[in-house]
Amino acid sequence: MPLNLLGDFFQSTFHGDPAIVAIAPGRINLIGEHTDYNDGFVFPVAIDRYVVAAVRPTQGPTRLVSLLAGEGQTFQTAEVALGTVEGWAKYPAGMAWVLTQATGKALTNLEGVVVSNLPMGSGVSSSAAIEMAFGVAWNELSALGLGNKELALLAQKCENTFVGVNCGIMDQMASAMGRPDAAMFLDTRTLNIAYPPIPGDWSIVMCDTRRPRSLSDSAYNERRAQCEEAARMFGVAALRDANVEDLETYAGQMSETSWRRARHVITENARCIEFRDALRAGDRSRVFEVMKASHVSLRDDYEVSCHELDAMAEVCWSAPGCLGARMTGAGFGGACVALISANLEREFCVQVEERYRKSVGSEGRLLVCKAVQGAHVLAGDSQRG
Ligand code: GLA
């Protein structure tokens, strides 16, 4: 991340130095898709692609400028209300809103710049990263005393109520709680996290189809509603509590679509546990099969894949060094995640790019990613306001 660029950008925009720099990573999910809003398991990794905010307190309104997206709508931090801020500034504004509600403290107004090397619209959580970057920034500058887990829960609330996307907790927890060189086996019901190490000779590759996705898509909320309907049918609090026997019992008694949605969630939770065990045992062929089964289930039962994601997964499966691949994130475009043998990184990337281009007729983009620490303040003299 070119941090000197950030300093220059701040200097030329606000003629001075920022008080702090807050950094928050995006995430890629290894397995456990569409399970988080069913109280299930997920397996994300915080990746070395970030949103970075350089900010300082100001007497004027909050004014934020993004290198990519330009100047955001200005707002008074203490007066933010639902529906009053549009465009990309609604993420920081929404954080100000939830933080004020949660702490009862008056948050300082900020002036600042935002840069990012996290692809947007690729399903790697750029919105959670911007929420977390501003969460840690205000936490520091207004001395709110919150921990990263609390900030993640508030960021989810921001997304659900202020931004209007009914997402689960995975993205915000991954951006908040990631650790270097480790994946996160997160129980979204208890928020307990185990950090299984990623073997040193494995690489994580983000295989972006470059077909942009839109999370606000009504399809996401529709899937959620179908899962809730299935859970009611099974008489459980959430699909996390259902099992394959329930599926057999209720087959034919509910809509076929809801039944297939439930089957995805129930089997995906089981796959998450299987993946954890295979990773622990270094069982490469098991990892491959479980990730493939996840993709197939998302494609056929959950119906959130698309032509480009299927093509990307297929070319990954047959590329040299592939230890497993599947679509990652909400779906309907975005990226696949691939685990590969680190010594075959180059061969893998060259072949996948070429074969994807041939198959789909447009360019994909492959990025090798490292697991990193969650959101934090990078530097600054903590002028509190
Ligand atoms: C999006 C949501 C997450 C999760 C995934 C699907 O990324 O923000 O909460 O539901 O989709 O696994």
Short mmCIF file of C-alpha atoms and ligand atoms in Angstrom, two decimals:
data_model
loop_
_atom_site.label_atom_id
_atom_site.label_comp_id
_atom_site.label_asym_id
_atom_site.label_seq_id
_atom_site.Cartn_x
_atom_site.Cartn_y
_atom_site.Cartn_z
CA MET A 1 0.00 0.00 0.00
CA PRO A 2 1.67 3.25 -1.07
CA LEU A 3 1.37 5.19 2.18
CA ASN A 4 3.48 8.13 1.01
CA LEU A 5 0.81 8.66 -1.64
CA LEU A 6 -1.71 8.92 1.17
CA GLY A 7 0.38 11.57 2.99
CA ASP A 8 0.79 13.61 -0.21
CA PHE A 9 -2.90 13.32 -0.96
CA PHE A 10 -3.81 14.52 2.53
CA GLN A 11 -1.28 17.34 2.32
CA SER A 12 -2.55 18.61 -1.03
CA THR A 13 -6.20 18.35 0.04
CA PHE A 14 -6.09 19.68 3.61
CA HIS A 15 -2.69 21.42 3.78
CA GLY A 16 -1.28 19.70 6.82
CA ASP A 17 -0.79 16.28 8.32
CA PRO A 18 -3.36 13.71 9.42
CA ALA A 19 -3.65 12.89 13.13
CA ILE A 20 -3.98 9.18 12.46
CA VAL A 21 -4.03 6.63 9.69
CA ALA A 22 -6.54 3.78 10.04
CA ILE A 23 -6.26 0.66 7.91
CA ALA A 24 -8.81 -2.11 7.37
CA PRO A 25 -8.41 -5.20 5.18
CA GLY A 26 -10.92 -6.82 2.85
CA ARG A 27 -11.58 -10.53 3.13
CA ILE A 28 -11.78 -13.62 1.02
CA ASN A 29 -13.87 -16.52 2.26
CA LEU A 30 -12.36 -20.00 1.92
CA ILE A 31 -15.62 -21.85 2.63
CA GLY A 32 -18.91 -21.38 4.51
CA GLU A 33 -20.97 -19.29 2.10
CA HIS A 34 -24.41 -17.90 2.94
CA THR A 35 -24.15 -19.58 6.32
CA ASP A 36 -23.52 -16.50 8.49
CA TYR A 37 -27.10 -15.24 8.56
CA ASN A 38 -28.12 -18.79 9.46
CA ASP A 39 -25.99 -18.70 12.62
CA GLY A 40 -23.50 -21.09 10.98
CA PHE A 41 -19.76 -21.39 10.35
CA VAL A 42 -17.58 -19.36 7.99
CA PHE A 43 -13.89 -19.53 7.09
CA PRO A 44 -12.66 -16.13 5.94
CA VAL A 45 -9.17 -14.68 5.68
CA ALA A 46 -8.40 -10.97 6.09
CA ILE A 47 -6.29 -10.15 3.02
CA ASP A 48 -3.54 -7.70 2.21
CA ARG A 49 -5.82 -5.44 0.18
CA TYR A 50 -7.05 -2.52 2.22
CA VAL A 51 -9.06 0.61 2.69
CA VAL A 52 -6.88 3.24 4.37
CA ALA A 53 -8.17 6.48 5.87
CA ALA A 54 -5.89 9.35 6.95
CA VAL A 55 -7.90 11.72 9.12
CA ARG A 56 -7.78 14.51 11.68
CA PRO A 57 -10.41 16.20 13.83
CA THR A 58 -11.88 19.42 12.48
CA GLN A 59 -14.17 22.21 13.67
CA GLY A 60 -15.95 22.19 10.32
CA PRO A 61 -18.26 19.44 9.06
CA THR A 62 -16.90 15.99 8.28
CA ARG A 63 -15.36 16.20 4.84
CA LEU A 64 -13.84 13.12 3.20
CA VAL A 65 -12.18 12.77 -0.16
CA SER A 66 -11.51 9.43 -1.84
CA LEU A 67 -8.71 9.07 -4.35
CA LEU A 68 -10.89 6.79 -6.45
CA ALA A 69 -14.42 8.02 -5.84
CA GLY A 70 -13.83 11.75 -5.32
CA GLU A 71 -15.32 13.97 -2.66
CA GLY A 72 -18.02 12.41 -0.50
CA GLN A 73 -21.10 14.20 0.81
CA THR A 74 -20.18 16.30 3.84
CA PHE A 75 -22.03 15.76 7.12
CA GLN A 76 -22.10 16.84 10.75
CA THR A 77 -21.06 13.79 12.72
CA ALA A 78 -23.36 14.57 15.63
CA GLU A 79 -26.38 15.12 13.39
CA VAL A 80 -26.30 12.17 11.04
CA ALA A 81 -29.76 10.62 10.65
CA LEU A 82 -31.05 7.70 8.60
CA GLY A 83 -31.36 8.50 4.91
CA THR A 84 -29.47 11.80 5.06
CA VAL A 85 -26.17 10.77 3.49
CA GLU A 86 -25.82 9.22 0.05
CA GLY A 87 -22.95 7.94 -2.09
CA TRP A 88 -19.84 6.38 -0.61
CA ALA A 89 -19.87 8.74 2.41
CA LYS A 90 -22.84 6.79 3.76
CA TYR A 91 -20.40 4.15 5.06
CA PRO A 92 -18.43 6.52 7.34
CA ALA A 93 -21.64 8.44 8.12
CA GLY A 94 -23.37 5.20 9.08
CA MET A 95 -20.48 4.32 11.37
CA ALA A 96 -20.75 7.74 13.03
CA TRP A 97 -24.45 7.08 13.51
CA VAL A 98 -24.07 3.63 15.10
CA LEU A 99 -21.11 4.69 17.24
CA THR A 100 -23.02 7.68 18.58
CA GLN A 101 -26.04 5.52 19.36
CA ALA A 102 -23.94 2.83 21.03
CA THR A 103 -21.72 5.05 23.16
CA GLY A 104 -23.80 8.19 23.71
CA LYS A 105 -20.60 10.16 23.13
CA ALA A 106 -20.25 13.12 20.80
CA LEU A 107 -17.96 12.09 17.99
CA THR A 108 -15.53 14.58 16.52
CA ASN A 109 -15.98 15.77 12.95
CA LEU A 110 -13.22 14.57 10.67
CA GLU A 111 -11.46 15.74 7.59
CA GLY A 112 -9.66 13.05 5.73
CA VAL A 113 -8.67 11.16 2.64
CA VAL A 114 -9.38 7.57 1.70
CA VAL A 115 -7.33 5.33 -0.57
CA SER A 116 -7.83 1.67 -1.36
CA ASN A 117 -6.24 -1.16 -3.28
CA LEU A 118 -9.18 -3.45 -2.60
CA PRO A 119 -11.11 -4.24 -5.79
CA MET A 120 -14.67 -2.92 -5.52
CA GLY A 121 -17.62 -4.99 -6.61
CA SER A 122 -15.51 -8.17 -6.55
CA GLY A 123 -17.10 -9.67 -3.45
CA VAL A 124 -14.10 -9.05 -1.19
CA SER A 125 -15.83 -6.73 1.28
CA SER A 126 -14.80 -3.22 0.39
CA SER A 127 -17.82 -1.91 2.29
CA ALA A 128 -16.90 -3.75 5.51
CA ALA A 129 -13.34 -2.43 5.14
CA ILE A 130 -14.41 1.20 4.85
CA GLU A 131 -16.77 0.78 7.81
CA MET A 132 -14.02 -0.76 9.92
CA ALA A 133 -11.43 1.87 8.90
CA PHE A 134 -13.72 4.63 10.16
CA GLY A 135 -14.75 2.56 13.16
CA VAL A 136 -11.16 2.32 14.40
CA ALA A 137 -10.48 5.97 13.46
CA TRP A 138 -13.35 7.35 15.57
CA ASN A 139 -12.69 4.83 18.30
CA GLU A 140 -9.20 6.28 18.59
CA LEU A 141 -9.87 9.98 18.03
CA SER A 142 -12.98 10.19 20.20
CA ALA A 143 -11.60 7.76 22.81
CA LEU A 144 -14.61 5.43 22.64
CA GLY A 145 -12.76 2.50 24.20
CA LEU A 146 -14.38 -0.15 21.99
CA GLY A 147 -12.72 -3.43 21.01
CA ASN A 148 -12.58 -4.66 17.42
CA LYS A 149 -15.29 -7.27 17.97
CA GLU A 150 -17.69 -4.58 19.20
CA LEU A 151 -16.73 -2.41 16.25
CA ALA A 152 -17.46 -5.30 13.86
CA LEU A 153 -20.95 -5.75 15.34
CA LEU A 154 -21.59 -2.04 15.01
CA ALA A 155 -20.31 -2.07 11.43
CA GLN A 156 -22.81 -4.82 10.63
CA LYS A 157 -25.55 -2.71 12.21
CA CYS A 158 -24.42 0.21 10.06
CA GLU A 159 -24.71 -1.97 6.96
CA ASN A 160 -28.11 -3.42 7.99
CA THR A 161 -29.83 -0.26 9.13
CA PHE A 162 -28.02 2.71 7.63
CA VAL A 163 -26.78 1.37 4.29
CA GLY A 164 -29.77 -0.97 3.95
CA VAL A 165 -28.08 -4.28 3.17
CA ASN A 166 -29.23 -7.19 5.27
CA CYS A 167 -25.81 -8.90 5.47
CA GLY A 168 -24.52 -11.31 8.12
CA ILE A 169 -21.50 -10.74 10.37
CA MET A 170 -18.75 -12.50 8.38
CA ASP A 171 -17.26 -9.57 6.45
CA GLN A 172 -17.01 -7.16 9.35
CA MET A 173 -15.60 -9.81 11.69
CA ALA A 174 -12.99 -10.82 9.12
CA SER A 175 -11.92 -7.22 8.53
CA ALA A 176 -11.80 -6.60 12.30
CA MET A 177 -10.27 -9.80 13.65
CA GLY A 178 -7.93 -11.20 10.98
CA ARG A 179 -4.48 -12.46 11.89
CA PRO A 180 -1.32 -12.78 9.80
CA ASP A 181 -0.76 -16.17 8.16
CA ALA A 182 -4.00 -17.62 9.53
CA ALA A 183 -7.53 -18.26 8.38
CA MET A 184 -10.46 -17.72 10.74
CA PHE A 185 -12.87 -20.48 11.63
CA LEU A 186 -15.68 -18.33 12.93
CA ASP A 187 -18.82 -19.53 14.65
CA THR A 188 -21.24 -16.75 13.76
CA ARG A 189 -23.57 -17.66 16.61
CA THR A 190 -21.07 -17.37 19.45
CA LEU A 191 -18.51 -15.23 17.58
CA ASN A 192 -15.79 -17.59 18.80
CA ILE A 193 -12.85 -17.70 16.43
CA ALA A 194 -10.17 -20.34 15.93
CA TYR A 195 -7.19 -19.34 13.81
CA PRO A 196 -5.96 -22.36 11.85
CA PRO A 197 -2.63 -21.57 10.21
CA ILE A 198 -2.43 -21.58 6.43
CA PRO A 199 0.39 -23.95 5.46
CA GLY A 200 3.49 -21.99 4.41
CA ASP A 201 3.65 -23.70 1.02
CA TRP A 202 0.05 -22.81 0.12
CA SER A 203 -0.99 -19.57 -1.59
CA ILE A 204 -4.38 -17.90 -1.68
CA VAL A 205 -5.39 -16.50 -5.06
CA MET A 206 -8.31 -14.18 -5.68
CA CYS A 207 -9.60 -15.01 -9.16
CA ASP A 208 -11.73 -12.04 -10.07
CA THR A 209 -14.17 -12.64 -12.93
CA ARG A 210 -14.44 -8.87 -13.36
CA ARG A 211 -18.15 -9.24 -13.60
CA PRO A 212 -19.16 -6.74 -10.95
CA ARG A 213 -21.65 -7.83 -8.36
CA SER A 214 -24.22 -5.90 -6.43
CA LEU A 215 -24.89 -6.95 -2.85
CA SER A 216 -28.00 -4.83 -2.54
CA ASP A 217 -29.48 -7.18 -5.07
CA SER A 218 -32.87 -8.25 -3.87
CA ALA A 219 -31.72 -11.84 -4.52
CA TYR A 220 -29.60 -11.75 -1.34
CA ASN A 221 -32.53 -10.73 0.84
CA GLU A 222 -34.73 -13.25 -0.93
CA ARG A 223 -32.28 -16.08 -0.06
CA ARG A 224 -32.31 -14.95 3.54
CA ALA A 225 -36.09 -15.01 3.67
CA GLN A 226 -36.17 -18.51 2.15
CA CYS A 227 -33.75 -19.75 4.82
CA GLU A 228 -35.85 -18.23 7.57
CA GLU A 229 -38.93 -19.87 6.13
CA ALA A 230 -37.15 -23.23 6.09
CA ALA A 231 -35.97 -22.78 9.70
CA ARG A 232 -39.57 -22.07 10.78
CA MET A 233 -40.71 -25.16 8.97
CA PHE A 234 -38.08 -27.29 10.71
CA GLY A 235 -39.02 -25.72 14.05
CA VAL A 236 -35.49 -24.45 14.74
CA ALA A 237 -34.16 -21.02 15.65
CA ALA A 238 -31.83 -20.99 12.63
CA LEU A 239 -30.74 -23.46 9.94
CA ARG A 240 -27.57 -23.97 11.97
CA ASP A 241 -29.72 -26.15 14.22
CA ALA A 242 -31.10 -28.33 11.43
CA ASN A 243 -29.54 -31.45 9.94
CA VAL A 244 -29.86 -33.79 6.98
CA GLU A 245 -32.52 -35.86 8.77
CA ASP A 246 -34.70 -32.74 8.93
CA LEU A 247 -34.26 -32.38 5.21
CA GLU A 248 -35.55 -35.89 4.67
CA THR A 249 -38.44 -35.41 7.08
CA TYR A 250 -39.66 -32.22 5.43
CA ALA A 251 -39.01 -33.11 1.79
CA GLY A 252 -42.28 -32.61 -0.08
CA GLN A 253 -43.80 -30.53 2.74
CA MET A 254 -42.26 -27.24 1.73
CA SER A 255 -41.48 -25.44 -1.49
CA GLU A 256 -38.79 -27.22 -3.45
CA THR A 257 -36.81 -23.97 -3.68
CA SER A 258 -36.72 -23.39 0.09
CA TRP A 259 -35.81 -27.03 0.57
CA ARG A 260 -32.81 -26.70 -1.76
CA ARG A 261 -31.75 -23.46 -0.07
CA ALA A 262 -31.87 -25.29 3.27
CA ARG A 263 -29.91 -28.20 1.85
CA HIS A 264 -27.15 -25.83 0.77
CA VAL A 265 -26.88 -24.22 4.20
CA ILE A 266 -26.99 -27.49 6.14
CA THR A 267 -24.40 -29.22 3.95
CA GLU A 268 -22.23 -26.09 3.75
CA ASN A 269 -21.98 -25.95 7.54
CA ALA A 270 -20.86 -29.57 7.53
CA ARG A 271 -18.35 -28.80 4.76
CA CYS A 272 -16.92 -25.99 6.83
CA ILE A 273 -16.10 -28.41 9.63
CA GLU A 274 -14.76 -30.95 7.18
CA PHE A 275 -12.57 -28.28 5.61
CA ARG A 276 -11.20 -27.31 9.03
CA ASP A 277 -10.26 -30.94 9.72
CA ALA A 278 -8.75 -31.43 6.26
CA LEU A 279 -6.71 -28.25 6.63
CA ARG A 280 -5.47 -29.37 10.03
CA ALA A 281 -4.48 -32.76 8.62
CA GLY A 282 -2.94 -31.24 5.47
CA ASP A 283 -5.28 -33.47 3.46
CA ARG A 284 -5.06 -31.82 0.05
CA SER A 285 -7.47 -34.03 -1.85
CA ARG A 286 -10.13 -33.57 0.85
CA VAL A 287 -9.68 -29.79 0.70
CA PHE A 288 -10.11 -29.95 -3.08
CA GLU A 289 -13.28 -32.03 -2.92
CA VAL A 290 -14.91 -30.00 -0.17
CA MET A 291 -14.29 -26.68 -1.91
CA LYS A 292 -15.59 -28.07 -5.18
CA ALA A 293 -18.72 -29.43 -3.49
CA SER A 294 -19.29 -25.98 -1.98
CA HIS A 295 -19.21 -24.37 -5.41
CA VAL A 296 -21.55 -26.96 -6.88
CA SER A 297 -24.01 -26.50 -4.02
CA LEU A 298 -23.94 -22.70 -4.41
CA ARG A 299 -24.46 -23.14 -8.15
CA ASP A 300 -27.23 -25.74 -8.10
CA ASP A 301 -29.01 -25.51 -4.74
CA TYR A 302 -28.48 -21.90 -3.71
CA GLU A 303 -28.38 -20.51 -7.26
CA VAL A 304 -26.06 -17.61 -6.59
CA SER A 305 -23.35 -18.42 -9.11
CA CYS A 306 -23.23 -17.16 -12.69
CA HIS A 307 -21.65 -18.15 -15.99
CA GLU A 308 -18.39 -16.29 -15.26
CA LEU A 309 -17.97 -17.74 -11.74
CA ASP A 310 -18.64 -21.25 -13.02
CA ALA A 311 -16.12 -20.77 -15.83
CA MET A 312 -13.51 -19.42 -13.40
CA ALA A 313 -14.02 -22.31 -10.96
CA GLU A 314 -13.75 -24.85 -13.80
CA VAL A 315 -10.50 -23.45 -15.14
CA CYS A 316 -9.05 -23.28 -11.60
CA TRP A 317 -9.92 -26.93 -10.89
CA SER A 318 -7.87 -28.12 -13.84
CA ALA A 319 -4.95 -25.67 -13.51
CA PRO A 320 -1.51 -26.74 -12.21
CA GLY A 321 -1.09 -26.58 -8.46
CA CYS A 322 -4.78 -26.13 -7.62
CA LEU A 323 -5.59 -27.38 -4.11
CA GLY A 324 -9.18 -26.20 -4.25
CA ALA A 325 -11.35 -23.44 -5.71
CA ARG A 326 -14.88 -22.11 -5.44
CA MET A 327 -16.86 -18.90 -5.77
CA THR A 328 -16.42 -16.64 -2.75
CA GLY A 329 -18.72 -14.01 -1.23
CA ALA A 330 -22.38 -13.44 -1.97
CA GLY A 331 -22.18 -14.43 -5.66
CA PHE A 332 -23.87 -13.06 -8.81
CA GLY A 333 -20.44 -12.01 -10.09
CA GLY A 334 -17.31 -11.19 -8.15
CA ALA A 335 -14.47 -13.62 -7.55
CA CYS A 336 -13.48 -17.21 -6.94
CA VAL A 337 -10.97 -18.13 -4.28
CA ALA A 338 -8.30 -20.69 -5.09
CA LEU A 339 -5.82 -22.37 -2.79
CA ILE A 340 -2.73 -23.43 -4.68
CA SER A 341 0.74 -24.89 -4.18
CA ALA A 342 2.95 -21.83 -3.70
CA ASN A 343 5.66 -23.21 -5.98
CA LEU A 344 3.21 -23.31 -8.90
CA GLU A 345 1.86 -19.78 -8.43
CA ARG A 346 3.10 -18.51 -11.78
CA GLU A 347 1.98 -21.49 -13.84
CA PHE A 348 -1.42 -21.43 -12.15
CA CYS A 349 -1.98 -17.73 -12.80
CA VAL A 350 -0.82 -17.81 -16.42
CA GLN A 351 -3.00 -20.80 -17.28
CA VAL A 352 -6.10 -19.63 -15.45
CA GLU A 353 -5.93 -16.17 -17.02
CA GLU A 354 -5.53 -17.62 -20.49
CA ARG A 355 -8.18 -20.31 -20.17
CA TYR A 356 -10.66 -17.94 -18.55
CA ARG A 357 -10.20 -15.46 -21.40
CA LYS A 358 -10.83 -18.23 -23.92
CA SER A 359 -13.85 -19.53 -22.09
CA VAL A 360 -15.62 -16.25 -21.33
CA GLY A 361 -14.23 -13.89 -23.95
CA SER A 362 -13.09 -11.25 -21.47
CA GLU A 363 -10.20 -10.71 -19.08
CA GLY A 364 -10.23 -11.89 -15.49
CA ARG A 365 -7.76 -10.67 -12.89
CA LEU A 366 -5.75 -12.82 -10.49
CA LEU A 367 -4.28 -11.51 -7.25
CA VAL A 368 -2.15 -13.54 -4.86
CA CYS A 369 -3.21 -12.62 -1.31
CA LYS A 370 -1.66 -12.94 2.14
CA ALA A 371 -3.52 -13.27 5.42
CA VAL A 372 -3.07 -10.14 7.53
CA GLN A 373 -3.99 -8.49 10.81
CA GLY A 374 -7.46 -6.95 11.15
CA ALA A 375 -8.31 -3.25 11.22
CA HIS A 376 -6.05 -1.01 13.30
CA VAL A 377 -4.57 2.44 13.65
CA LEU A 378 -1.30 2.54 11.77
CA ALA A 379 0.33 5.70 12.94
CA GLY A 380 -0.46 9.01 14.54
CA ASP A 381 -0.10 11.18 17.57
CA SER A 382 -3.67 10.54 18.76
CA GLN A 383 -4.85 14.14 19.05
CA ARG A 384 -8.13 13.38 20.71
CA GLY A 385 -11.18 15.44 20.00
C1 GLA B 1 -21.89 -11.13 1.75
C2 GLA B 1 -22.42 -10.76 3.13
C3 GLA B 1 -21.95 -11.79 4.17
C4 GLA B 1 -22.25 -13.22 3.73
C5 GLA B 1 -21.79 -13.44 2.30
C6 GLA B 1 -22.21 -14.79 1.77
O1 GLA B 1 -20.51 -11.01 1.72
O2 GLA B 1 -21.98 -9.48 3.50
O3 GLA B 1 -22.53 -11.50 5.41
O4 GLA B 1 -23.60 -13.50 3.89
O5 GLA B 1 -22.28 -12.45 1.42
O6 GLA B 1 -21.55 -15.81 2.46
#
